[in-house]
Amino acid sequence: MKKITVDILMGLAIILEFISLPILIHEIIGVGLIFLIIFHIKLNKNYFKAIPKGKYNLKRTIDLIIHIGLLISLSITIISGILSSLKSFKGLRIGNHEISHIHKSSSILSLVFLVLHLLTTRKKLLREIKKLR
């Protein structure tokens, strides 16, 4: 139940992030999304433990490449979002509006990797959704 709740909340937050919202709301949702992503990774720790184990076929290799791409692109999105923050982290004096293009580009790349991630994990996700009934 925790996993699917976190997944649904992440999905809603991601949709909201791509809607035109006031910058402060965008940044608050973004910070919340960081915590949801961390929680999602924690809930799926067994996947990470299994990475060095077993044999790799084409599907497992592609899944790993997608997960690494998603992790890297999300990390760049998070870091560039914090560094280009205009409101939430204003007191830290790290706002750098000039790198906002990196934030926008990496968020789009993250979305591409997210779609690929959802495609490769769709059976598991659908099982979790059916449990809600």
Short mmCIF file of C-alpha atoms in Angstrom, two decimals:
data_model
loop_
_atom_site.label_atom_id
_atom_site.label_comp_id
_atom_site.label_asym_id
_atom_site.label_seq_id
_atom_site.Cartn_x
_atom_site.Cartn_y
_atom_site.Cartn_z
CA MET A 1 0.00 0.00 0.00
CA LYS A 2 2.86 2.39 0.79
CA LYS A 3 4.51 1.82 -2.58
CA ILE A 4 1.46 2.55 -4.69
CA THR A 5 0.59 5.60 -2.57
CA VAL A 6 4.09 7.01 -3.08
CA ASP A 7 3.91 6.19 -6.80
CA ILE A 8 0.56 7.96 -7.20
CA LEU A 9 1.76 11.01 -5.26
CA MET A 10 4.92 11.16 -7.40
CA GLY A 11 2.83 10.93 -10.55
CA LEU A 12 0.57 13.76 -9.43
CA ALA A 13 3.54 15.91 -8.39
CA ILE A 14 5.27 15.35 -11.73
CA ILE A 15 2.11 16.30 -13.65
CA LEU A 16 1.79 19.45 -11.55
CA GLU A 17 5.44 20.34 -12.19
CA PHE A 18 4.81 20.49 -15.93
CA ILE A 19 1.74 22.73 -15.55
CA SER A 20 2.27 26.47 -15.53
CA LEU A 21 2.15 27.34 -11.83
CA PRO A 22 3.54 30.24 -9.82
CA ILE A 23 7.27 29.68 -9.24
CA LEU A 24 6.92 29.32 -5.45
CA ILE A 25 4.31 26.55 -5.87
CA HIS A 26 6.55 24.85 -8.47
CA GLU A 27 9.50 24.95 -6.08
CA ILE A 28 7.47 23.65 -3.10
CA ILE A 29 6.12 20.74 -5.16
CA GLY A 30 9.67 20.10 -6.41
CA VAL A 31 11.01 19.85 -2.85
CA GLY A 32 8.15 17.50 -1.95
CA LEU A 33 8.96 15.44 -5.02
CA ILE A 34 12.57 15.06 -3.86
CA PHE A 35 11.33 13.44 -0.64
CA LEU A 36 8.92 11.19 -2.55
CA ILE A 37 11.74 10.06 -4.87
CA ILE A 38 13.97 9.27 -1.89
CA PHE A 39 11.12 7.33 -0.25
CA HIS A 40 10.42 5.49 -3.53
CA ILE A 41 14.08 4.46 -3.79
CA LYS A 42 14.06 3.33 -0.15
CA LEU A 43 10.92 1.24 -0.72
CA ASN A 44 12.63 -0.41 -3.71
CA LYS A 45 15.97 -1.08 -1.98
CA ASN A 46 15.81 -4.77 -2.92
CA TYR A 47 16.20 -3.80 -6.58
CA PHE A 48 19.44 -2.01 -5.79
CA LYS A 49 20.70 -4.94 -3.71
CA ALA A 50 20.05 -7.27 -6.65
CA ILE A 51 22.01 -5.22 -9.21
CA PRO A 52 25.36 -7.01 -8.72
CA LYS A 53 23.70 -10.44 -8.44
CA GLY A 54 22.59 -12.86 -11.09
CA LYS A 55 23.01 -12.92 -14.84
CA TYR A 56 22.22 -10.07 -17.18
CA ASN A 57 20.13 -10.66 -20.27
CA LEU A 58 19.09 -7.95 -22.72
CA LYS A 59 15.93 -6.98 -20.80
CA ARG A 60 17.72 -6.70 -17.47
CA THR A 61 20.53 -4.65 -19.06
CA ILE A 62 18.05 -2.26 -20.69
CA ASP A 63 16.16 -1.91 -17.38
CA LEU A 64 19.41 -1.01 -15.60
CA ILE A 65 20.36 1.54 -18.28
CA ILE A 66 16.92 3.14 -17.97
CA HIS A 67 17.18 3.27 -14.16
CA ILE A 68 20.67 4.77 -14.28
CA GLY A 69 19.52 7.33 -16.88
CA LEU A 70 16.52 8.24 -14.73
CA LEU A 71 18.66 8.57 -11.61
CA ILE A 72 21.25 10.77 -13.36
CA SER A 73 18.69 12.98 -15.12
CA LEU A 74 16.65 13.41 -11.92
CA SER A 75 19.82 14.27 -9.99
CA ILE A 76 20.71 16.95 -12.55
CA THR A 77 17.11 18.25 -12.45
CA ILE A 78 17.14 18.45 -8.64
CA ILE A 79 20.58 20.09 -8.38
CA SER A 80 19.91 22.59 -11.17
CA GLY A 81 16.47 23.32 -9.70
CA ILE A 82 17.98 24.16 -6.32
CA LEU A 83 20.76 26.22 -7.90
CA SER A 84 18.31 28.20 -10.04
CA SER A 85 15.73 28.61 -7.27
CA LEU A 86 14.21 32.08 -7.18
CA LYS A 87 12.02 31.73 -4.07
CA SER A 88 12.44 28.63 -1.89
CA PHE A 89 16.21 28.78 -1.48
CA LYS A 90 16.46 32.55 -1.91
CA GLY A 91 17.90 32.98 1.61
CA LEU A 92 20.82 30.75 0.66
CA ARG A 93 21.77 33.22 -2.06
CA ILE A 94 22.42 30.45 -4.56
CA GLY A 95 19.76 31.39 -7.09
CA ASN A 96 21.26 31.26 -10.56
CA HIS A 97 18.62 31.98 -13.16
CA GLU A 98 21.17 31.41 -15.93
CA ILE A 99 21.20 27.64 -15.38
CA SER A 100 17.42 27.32 -15.58
CA HIS A 101 17.82 26.00 -19.15
CA ILE A 102 19.74 23.02 -17.70
CA HIS A 103 16.88 22.46 -15.26
CA LYS A 104 14.29 22.58 -18.06
CA SER A 105 16.28 20.29 -20.38
CA SER A 106 17.08 17.73 -17.68
CA SER A 107 13.45 17.69 -16.52
CA ILE A 108 12.34 16.81 -20.05
CA LEU A 109 15.01 14.10 -20.26
CA SER A 110 13.85 12.83 -16.84
CA LEU A 111 10.31 12.64 -18.20
CA VAL A 112 11.52 10.53 -21.14
CA PHE A 113 13.35 8.16 -18.78
CA LEU A 114 10.30 8.10 -16.49
CA VAL A 115 8.06 6.97 -19.36
CA LEU A 116 10.59 4.23 -20.21
CA HIS A 117 10.72 3.26 -16.51
CA LEU A 118 6.93 3.04 -16.36
CA LEU A 119 6.88 0.91 -19.51
CA THR A 120 9.41 -1.54 -18.05
CA THR A 121 7.66 -1.74 -14.67
CA ARG A 122 4.06 -1.56 -15.88
CA LYS A 123 3.15 -5.14 -14.89
CA LYS A 124 4.32 -4.59 -11.33
CA LEU A 125 2.53 -1.23 -11.21
CA LEU A 126 -0.71 -2.73 -12.52
CA ARG A 127 -0.55 -5.50 -9.87
CA GLU A 128 -0.19 -2.84 -7.16
CA ILE A 129 -3.16 -0.89 -8.57
CA LYS A 130 -5.33 -4.06 -8.62
CA LYS A 131 -4.56 -4.62 -4.93
CA LEU A 132 -6.28 -1.30 -4.17
CA ARG A 133 -9.69 -2.72 -5.18
#
